[in-house]
PDB file of C-alpha atoms and ligand atoms in Angstrom:
ATOM      1  CA  UNK M   1     -18.095  10.837 -16.523  1.00  0.00           C
ATOM      2  CA  UNK M   2     -15.804   8.339 -14.781  1.00  0.00           C
ATOM      3  CA  UNK M   3     -16.856   7.156 -11.356  1.00  0.00           C
ATOM      4  CA  UNK M   4     -14.411   8.460  -8.742  1.00  0.00           C
ATOM      5  CA  UNK M   5     -12.065   5.752  -7.507  1.00  0.00           C
ATOM      6  CA  UNK M   6     -12.087   5.176  -3.771  1.00  0.00           C
ATOM      7  CA  UNK M   7      -8.632   4.534  -2.350  1.00  0.00           C
ATOM      8  CA  UNK M   8      -7.617   3.643   1.234  1.00  0.00           C
ATOM      9  CA  UNK M   9      -4.032   3.616   2.452  1.00  0.00           C
ATOM     10  CA  UNK M  10      -2.795   1.257   5.145  1.00  0.00           C
ATOM     11  CA  UNK M  11       0.383   2.225   6.985  1.00  0.00           C
ATOM     12  CA  UNK M  12       2.093   1.412  10.265  1.00  0.00           C
ATOM     13  CA  UNK M  13       5.043   3.797  10.197  1.00  0.00           C
ATOM     14  CA  UNK M  14       6.433   7.161   9.082  1.00  0.00           C
ATOM     15  CA  UNK M  15       4.215   7.516   6.113  1.00  0.00           C
ATOM     16  CA  UNK M  16       6.300   9.150   3.421  1.00  0.00           C
ATOM     17  CA  UNK M  17       4.636   7.019   0.742  1.00  0.00           C
ATOM     18  CA  UNK M  18       1.209   7.739   2.209  1.00  0.00           C
ATOM     19  CA  UNK M  19       1.980  11.466   2.123  1.00  0.00           C
ATOM     20  CA  UNK M  20       3.062  11.298  -1.519  1.00  0.00           C
ATOM     21  CA  UNK M  21      -0.071   9.385  -2.411  1.00  0.00           C
ATOM     22  CA  UNK M  22      -2.420  11.777  -0.607  1.00  0.00           C
ATOM     23  CA  UNK M  23      -0.782  14.752  -2.317  1.00  0.00           C
ATOM     24  CA  UNK M  24      -0.994  13.096  -5.734  1.00  0.00           C
ATOM     25  CA  UNK M  25      -4.667  12.297  -5.220  1.00  0.00           C
ATOM     26  CA  UNK M  26      -5.308  15.938  -4.247  1.00  0.00           C
ATOM     27  CA  UNK M  27      -3.387  17.189  -7.258  1.00  0.00           C
ATOM     28  CA  UNK M  28      -5.749  15.070  -9.408  1.00  0.00           C
ATOM     29  CA  UNK M  29      -8.717  16.898  -7.862  1.00  0.00           C
ATOM     30  CA  UNK M  30      -9.698  13.948  -5.686  1.00  0.00           C
ATOM     31  CA  UNK M  31      -9.067  12.682  -2.176  1.00  0.00           C
ATOM     32  CA  UNK M  32      -7.869   9.548  -0.482  1.00  0.00           C
ATOM     33  CA  UNK M  33     -10.848   8.060   1.342  1.00  0.00           C
ATOM     34  CA  UNK M  34      -8.904   7.422   4.530  1.00  0.00           C
ATOM     35  CA  UNK M  35      -5.623   6.320   6.046  1.00  0.00           C
ATOM     36  CA  UNK M  36      -5.815   3.290   8.293  1.00  0.00           C
ATOM     37  CA  UNK M  37      -3.151   2.352  10.822  1.00  0.00           C
ATOM     38  CA  UNK M  38      -2.817  -0.456  13.343  1.00  0.00           C
ATOM     39  CA  UNK M  39      -0.460   1.737  15.379  1.00  0.00           C
ATOM     40  CA  UNK M  40      -1.858   4.743  17.282  1.00  0.00           C
ATOM     41  CA  UNK M  41       1.628   6.401  17.462  1.00  0.00           C
ATOM     42  CA  UNK M  42       2.432   5.971  13.755  1.00  0.00           C
ATOM     43  CA  UNK M  43       3.833   9.137  12.181  1.00  0.00           C
ATOM     44  CA  UNK M  44       1.594   8.619   9.147  1.00  0.00           C
ATOM     45  CA  UNK M  45      -1.422   9.799  11.156  1.00  0.00           C
ATOM     46  CA  UNK M  46      -0.072  13.334  11.731  1.00  0.00           C
ATOM     47  CA  UNK M  47       0.940  13.528   8.046  1.00  0.00           C
ATOM     48  CA  UNK M  48      -2.608  12.539   7.005  1.00  0.00           C
ATOM     49  CA  UNK M  49      -4.230  15.033   9.370  1.00  0.00           C
ATOM     50  CA  UNK M  50      -1.963  17.816   8.078  1.00  0.00           C
ATOM     51  CA  UNK M  51      -3.354  17.004   4.623  1.00  0.00           C
ATOM     52  CA  UNK M  52      -6.954  16.980   5.845  1.00  0.00           C
ATOM     53  CA  UNK M  53      -7.289  13.281   5.340  1.00  0.00           C
ATOM     54  CA  UNK M  54      -9.488  11.088   7.523  1.00  0.00           C
ATOM     55  CA  UNK M  55      -7.689   8.520   9.639  1.00  0.00           C
ATOM     56  CA  UNK M  56      -8.745   5.369  11.506  1.00  0.00           C
ATOM     57  CA  UNK M  57      -6.772   3.323  13.989  1.00  0.00           C
ATOM     58  CA  UNK M  58      -7.721  -0.166  14.927  1.00  0.00           C
ATOM     59  CA  UNK M  59      -5.229  -1.931  17.107  1.00  0.00           C
ATOM     60  CA  UNK M  60      -5.026  -5.691  17.163  1.00  0.00           C
ATOM     61  CA  UNK M  61      -6.471  -6.428  20.575  1.00  0.00           C
ATOM     62  CA  UNK M  62      -8.442  -9.672  20.222  1.00  0.00           C
ATOM     63  CA  UNK M  63      -6.589 -11.756  17.696  1.00  0.00           C
ATOM     64  CA  UNK M  64      -6.064 -11.572  13.983  1.00  0.00           C
ATOM     65  CA  UNK M  65      -9.483 -12.737  12.808  1.00  0.00           C
ATOM     66  CA  UNK M  66     -11.254 -10.129  14.889  1.00  0.00           C
ATOM     67  CA  UNK M  67      -8.878  -7.376  13.751  1.00  0.00           C
ATOM     68  CA  UNK M  68      -9.359  -8.243  10.123  1.00  0.00           C
ATOM     69  CA  UNK M  69     -13.110  -8.348  10.512  1.00  0.00           C
ATOM     70  CA  UNK M  70     -13.036  -4.785  11.921  1.00  0.00           C
ATOM     71  CA  UNK M  71     -10.780  -3.595   9.136  1.00  0.00           C
ATOM     72  CA  UNK M  72     -13.017  -5.184   6.480  1.00  0.00           C
ATOM     73  CA  UNK M  73     -16.028  -3.488   8.010  1.00  0.00           C
ATOM     74  CA  UNK M  74     -14.275  -0.137   7.625  1.00  0.00           C
ATOM     75  CA  UNK M  75     -13.433  -0.883   3.966  1.00  0.00           C
ATOM     76  CA  UNK M  76     -17.008  -1.975   3.257  1.00  0.00           C
ATOM     77  CA  UNK M  77     -18.548   1.051   4.992  1.00  0.00           C
ATOM     78  CA  UNK M  78     -16.431   3.325   2.790  1.00  0.00           C
ATOM     79  CA  UNK M  79     -16.983   1.199  -0.350  1.00  0.00           C
ATOM     80  CA  UNK M  80     -13.261   1.143  -0.985  1.00  0.00           C
ATOM     81  CA  UNK M  81     -12.096   0.124  -4.454  1.00  0.00           C
ATOM     82  CA  UNK M  82      -8.306  -0.046  -3.931  1.00  0.00           C
ATOM     83  CA  UNK M  83      -6.185  -0.634  -0.823  1.00  0.00           C
ATOM     84  CA  UNK M  84      -2.639   0.652  -1.092  1.00  0.00           C
ATOM     85  CA  UNK M  85      -0.263  -0.678   1.534  1.00  0.00           C
ATOM     86  CA  UNK M  86       2.457   1.771   2.379  1.00  0.00           C
ATOM     87  CA  UNK M  87       4.618   0.346   5.144  1.00  0.00           C
ATOM     88  CA  UNK M  88       1.759  -1.682   6.673  1.00  0.00           C
ATOM     89  CA  UNK M  89       3.576  -4.135   8.910  1.00  0.00           C
ATOM     90  CA  UNK M  90       0.968  -6.873   9.008  1.00  0.00           C
ATOM     91  CA  UNK M  91       0.237  -9.744   6.656  1.00  0.00           C
ATOM     92  CA  UNK M  92      -3.303  -9.964   5.335  1.00  0.00           C
ATOM     93  CA  UNK M  93      -4.885 -13.384   5.518  1.00  0.00           C
ATOM     94  CA  UNK M  94      -6.146 -15.324   2.465  1.00  0.00           C
ATOM     95  CA  UNK M  95      -9.646 -15.134   3.979  1.00  0.00           C
ATOM     96  CA  UNK M  96      -9.482 -11.314   4.275  1.00  0.00           C
ATOM     97  CA  UNK M  97      -8.230 -10.953   0.706  1.00  0.00           C
ATOM     98  CA  UNK M  98     -10.889 -13.349  -0.606  1.00  0.00           C
ATOM     99  CA  UNK M  99     -13.687 -11.445   1.142  1.00  0.00           C
ATOM    100  CA  UNK M 100     -12.384  -8.172  -0.216  1.00  0.00           C
ATOM    101  CA  UNK M 101     -11.950  -9.535  -3.742  1.00  0.00           C
ATOM    102  CA  UNK M 102     -15.583 -10.795  -3.504  1.00  0.00           C
ATOM    103  CA  UNK M 103     -16.641  -7.120  -3.545  1.00  0.00           C
ATOM    104  CA  UNK M 104     -14.625  -6.467  -6.666  1.00  0.00           C
ATOM    105  CA  UNK M 105     -15.852  -9.244  -8.937  1.00  0.00           C
ATOM    106  CA  UNK M 106     -13.130 -11.580  -7.659  1.00  0.00           C
ATOM    107  CA  UNK M 107     -10.285  -9.192  -8.514  1.00  0.00           C
ATOM    108  CA  UNK M 108      -7.582  -8.341  -6.049  1.00  0.00           C
ATOM    109  CA  UNK M 109      -7.139  -4.605  -5.733  1.00  0.00           C
ATOM    110  CA  UNK M 110      -4.700  -4.612  -2.849  1.00  0.00           C
ATOM    111  CA  UNK M 111      -1.213  -3.375  -3.740  1.00  0.00           C
ATOM    112  CA  UNK M 112       2.061  -3.022  -1.884  1.00  0.00           C
ATOM    113  CA  UNK M 113       5.364  -1.269  -2.507  1.00  0.00           C
ATOM    114  CA  UNK M 114       8.593  -2.870  -1.381  1.00  0.00           C
ATOM    115  CA  UNK M 115      12.167  -1.541  -1.346  1.00  0.00           C
ATOM    116  CA  UNK M 116      13.920  -4.385  -3.138  1.00  0.00           C
ATOM    117  CA  UNK M 117      13.890  -6.300  -6.370  1.00  0.00           C
ATOM    118  CA  UNK M 118      11.611  -9.053  -5.195  1.00  0.00           C
ATOM    119  CA  UNK M 119      11.904 -11.998  -4.769  1.00  0.00           C
ATOM    120  CA  UNK M 120      15.191 -10.734  -3.321  1.00  0.00           C
ATOM    121  CA  UNK M 121      15.081  -9.359   0.222  1.00  0.00           C
ATOM    122  CA  UNK M 122      11.429  -9.750   1.207  1.00  0.00           C
ATOM    123  CA  UNK M 123      10.295  -8.740   4.686  1.00  0.00           C
ATOM    124  CA  UNK M 124      11.989  -6.313   7.051  1.00  0.00           C
ATOM    125  CA  UNK M 125      15.250  -4.354   6.707  1.00  0.00           C
ATOM    126  CA  UNK M 126      15.516  -5.042   2.982  1.00  0.00           C
ATOM    127  CA  UNK M 127      17.560  -1.953   2.328  1.00  0.00           C
ATOM    128  CA  UNK M 128      20.000  -2.570   5.147  1.00  0.00           C
ATOM    129  CA  UNK M 129      20.462  -6.218   4.087  1.00  0.00           C
ATOM    130  CA  UNK M 130      21.000  -5.373   0.406  1.00  0.00           C
ATOM    131  CA  UNK M 131      23.490  -2.604   1.234  1.00  0.00           C
ATOM    132  CA  UNK M 132      25.421  -4.841   3.661  1.00  0.00           C
ATOM    133  CA  UNK M 133      25.578  -7.556   0.998  1.00  0.00           C
ATOM    134  CA  UNK M 134      26.967  -4.994  -1.521  1.00  0.00           C
ATOM    135  CA  UNK M 135      24.572  -6.252  -4.184  1.00  0.00           C
ATOM    136  CA  UNK M 136      25.163  -4.909  -7.679  1.00  0.00           C
ATOM    137  CA  UNK M 137      21.664  -3.486  -7.940  1.00  0.00           C
ATOM    138  CA  UNK M 138      18.701  -2.893  -5.721  1.00  0.00           C
ATOM    139  CA  UNK M 139      15.368  -1.243  -6.518  1.00  0.00           C
ATOM    140  CA  UNK M 140      11.662  -1.063  -5.899  1.00  0.00           C
ATOM    141  CA  UNK M 141       8.816  -3.505  -6.570  1.00  0.00           C
ATOM    142  CA  UNK M 142       5.148  -2.697  -6.819  1.00  0.00           C
ATOM    143  CA  UNK M 143       3.072  -5.850  -6.462  1.00  0.00           C
ATOM    144  CA  UNK M 144      -0.355  -7.244  -5.815  1.00  0.00           C
ATOM    145  CA  UNK M 145      -0.815  -8.533  -2.284  1.00  0.00           C
ATOM    146  CA  UNK M 146      -1.407 -12.145  -1.427  1.00  0.00           C
ATOM    147  CA  UNK M 147      -1.263 -13.811   1.972  1.00  0.00           C
ATOM    148  CA  UNK M 148       2.536 -14.318   1.771  1.00  0.00           C
ATOM    149  CA  UNK M 149       5.350 -12.004   2.767  1.00  0.00           C
ATOM    150  CA  UNK M 150       5.908  -9.812  -0.332  1.00  0.00           C
ATOM    151  CA  UNK M 151       5.092 -12.718  -2.653  1.00  0.00           C
ATOM    152  CA  UNK M 152       2.227 -11.372  -4.800  1.00  0.00           C
ATOM    153  CA  UNK M 153       2.350 -10.856  -8.593  1.00  0.00           C
ATOM    154  CA  UNK M 154       4.721  -8.106  -9.663  1.00  0.00           C
ATOM    155  CA  UNK M 155       3.141  -5.081 -11.304  1.00  0.00           C
ATOM    156  CA  UNK M 156       6.288  -3.057 -11.805  1.00  0.00           C
ATOM    157  CA  UNK M 157       9.953  -3.249 -10.884  1.00  0.00           C
ATOM    158  CA  UNK M 158      12.622  -0.585 -11.258  1.00  0.00           C
ATOM    159  CA  UNK M 159      16.284  -1.188 -10.493  1.00  0.00           C
ATOM    160  CA  UNK M 160      18.908   1.161  -9.110  1.00  0.00           C
ATOM    161  CA  UNK M 161      22.627   0.258  -9.353  1.00  0.00           C
ATOM    162  CA  UNK M 162      24.248   0.311  -5.945  1.00  0.00           C
ATOM    163  CA  UNK M 163      27.635   1.404  -7.125  1.00  0.00           C
ATOM    164  CA  UNK M 164      28.024   5.110  -6.482  1.00  0.00           C
ATOM    165  CA  UNK M 165      26.356   4.910  -3.089  1.00  0.00           C
ATOM    166  CA  UNK M 166      28.996   4.912  -0.340  1.00  0.00           C
ATOM    167  CA  UNK M 167      26.614   6.199   2.272  1.00  0.00           C
ATOM    168  CA  UNK M 168      23.616   4.134   3.300  1.00  0.00           C
ATOM    169  CA  UNK M 169      21.471   7.232   3.868  1.00  0.00           C
ATOM    170  CA  UNK M 170      21.936   8.361   0.241  1.00  0.00           C
ATOM    171  CA  UNK M 171      20.982   4.940  -1.078  1.00  0.00           C
ATOM    172  CA  UNK M 172      17.892   4.853   1.191  1.00  0.00           C
ATOM    173  CA  UNK M 173      16.797   8.355   0.098  1.00  0.00           C
ATOM    174  CA  UNK M 174      17.080   7.388  -3.581  1.00  0.00           C
ATOM    175  CA  UNK M 175      15.006   4.272  -3.029  1.00  0.00           C
ATOM    176  CA  UNK M 176      12.341   6.272  -1.211  1.00  0.00           C
ATOM    177  CA  UNK M 177      12.214   8.827  -4.027  1.00  0.00           C
ATOM    178  CA  UNK M 178      11.768   6.013  -6.469  1.00  0.00           C
ATOM    179  CA  UNK M 179       9.021   4.470  -4.380  1.00  0.00           C
ATOM    180  CA  UNK M 180       7.112   7.730  -4.298  1.00  0.00           C
ATOM    181  CA  UNK M 181       7.427   8.100  -8.063  1.00  0.00           C
ATOM    182  CA  UNK M 182       6.308   4.531  -8.870  1.00  0.00           C
ATOM    183  CA  UNK M 183       3.436   4.566  -6.382  1.00  0.00           C
ATOM    184  CA  UNK M 184       2.085   7.987  -7.424  1.00  0.00           C
ATOM    185  CA  UNK M 185       2.285   7.046 -11.144  1.00  0.00           C
ATOM    186  CA  UNK M 186       0.319   3.893 -10.338  1.00  0.00           C
ATOM    187  CA  UNK M 187      -2.284   5.923  -8.408  1.00  0.00           C
ATOM    188  CA  UNK M 188      -2.651   8.290 -11.327  1.00  0.00           C
ATOM    189  CA  UNK M 189      -3.205   5.341 -13.671  1.00  0.00           C
ATOM    190  CA  UNK M 190      -6.038   3.984 -11.554  1.00  0.00           C
ATOM    191  CA  UNK M 191      -7.632   7.378 -10.964  1.00  0.00           C
ATOM    192  CA  UNK M 192      -7.571   8.241 -14.680  1.00  0.00           C
ATOM    193  CA  UNK M 193      -8.799   4.776 -15.714  1.00  0.00           C
ATOM    194  CA  UNK M 194      -5.594   3.731 -17.544  1.00  0.00           C
ATOM    195  CA  UNK M 195      -5.736   0.779 -15.153  1.00  0.00           C
ATOM    196  CA  UNK M 196      -9.290  -0.557 -14.853  1.00  0.00           C
ATOM    197  CA  UNK M 197     -11.016  -0.569 -11.475  1.00  0.00           C
ATOM    198  CA  UNK M 198     -13.573  -3.187 -10.501  1.00  0.00           C
ATOM    199  CA  UNK M 199     -15.756  -0.941  -8.380  1.00  0.00           C
ATOM    200  CA  UNK M 200     -16.927  -1.979  -4.950  1.00  0.00           C
ATOM    201  CA  UNK M 201     -20.185  -3.960  -5.010  1.00  0.00           C
ATOM    202  CA  UNK M 202     -22.695  -3.621  -2.185  1.00  0.00           C
ATOM    203  CA  UNK M 203     -23.503  -7.316  -2.417  1.00  0.00           C
ATOM    204  CA  UNK M 204     -21.546 -10.271  -3.546  1.00  0.00           C
ATOM    205  CA  UNK M 205     -22.778 -11.769  -6.810  1.00  0.00           C
ATOM    206  CA  UNK M 206     -22.937 -15.552  -6.807  1.00  0.00           C
TER     207      UNK M 206
HETATM  208  C1  LIG P 301       8.816   1.736   2.418  1.00  0.00           C
HETATM  209  O1  LIG P 301      10.178   1.516   2.177  1.00  0.00           O
HETATM  210  C2  LIG P 301       7.969   0.699   1.757  1.00  0.00           C
HETATM  211  O2  LIG P 301       8.524   0.258   0.577  1.00  0.00           O
HETATM  212  C3  LIG P 301       7.926  -0.378   2.774  1.00  0.00           C
HETATM  213  O3  LIG P 301       7.858   0.264   4.014  1.00  0.00           O
HETATM  214  C4  LIG P 301       8.451   1.534   3.874  1.00  0.00           C
HETATM  215  C5  LIG P 301       7.504   2.592   4.385  1.00  0.00           C
HETATM  216  O4  LIG P 301       8.055   3.877   4.387  1.00  0.00           O
HETATM  217  N1  LIG P 301       6.868  -1.321   2.524  1.00  0.00           N
HETATM  218  P1  LIG P 301       7.157   5.130   4.629  1.00  0.00           P
HETATM  219  O5  LIG P 301       6.463   4.919   5.948  1.00  0.00           O
HETATM  220  O6  LIG P 301       6.224   5.237   3.502  1.00  0.00           O
HETATM  221  O7  LIG P 301       8.096   6.274   4.668  1.00  0.00           O
END
């Protein structure tokens, strides 16, 4: 039998993607290990609780290195295989990612979803900026995470033509629906083994 895949979600905001991921995991007969947030007031925490999912909050109080060390400790304690960022508003350092990859045979298993066709519109307010620019098409990108701002290797990209959207809210809602679809499909692929997981190792092999 396949070893269950341990997934943690990192989020700083509303948490609609986190909610979709938790529900998908539950529909597959499994559970998200925990939701982590750096913001005690983040809406994602209530959503996770409502779905009986463990949450942790670690605020950045003593600098980035200390914060990342605490977060890594949490991931190691739970032997997390995959980290799915869902509106996590913090960059992860190269050192953090390297230490984490060291537990997965050198493979990065940190993924992010972004509401644009990267490399277009990285960072904040991507939807607002694309809509204001009246671009022909926008979309969603699922990508591996590196230390840059939305710069990691693209795993999947789906475009949506902007024509037909006169109202920003409608465009935003379509993008969010697409995000939930792409992210939950990806989750299903890792849980069912269609995408291979390098399981968490207790010790680093040299
Ligand atoms: C999403 O648009 C995601 O692509 C971006 O942050 C937003 C989070 O939304 N990285 P939500 O909190 O999941 O609703």
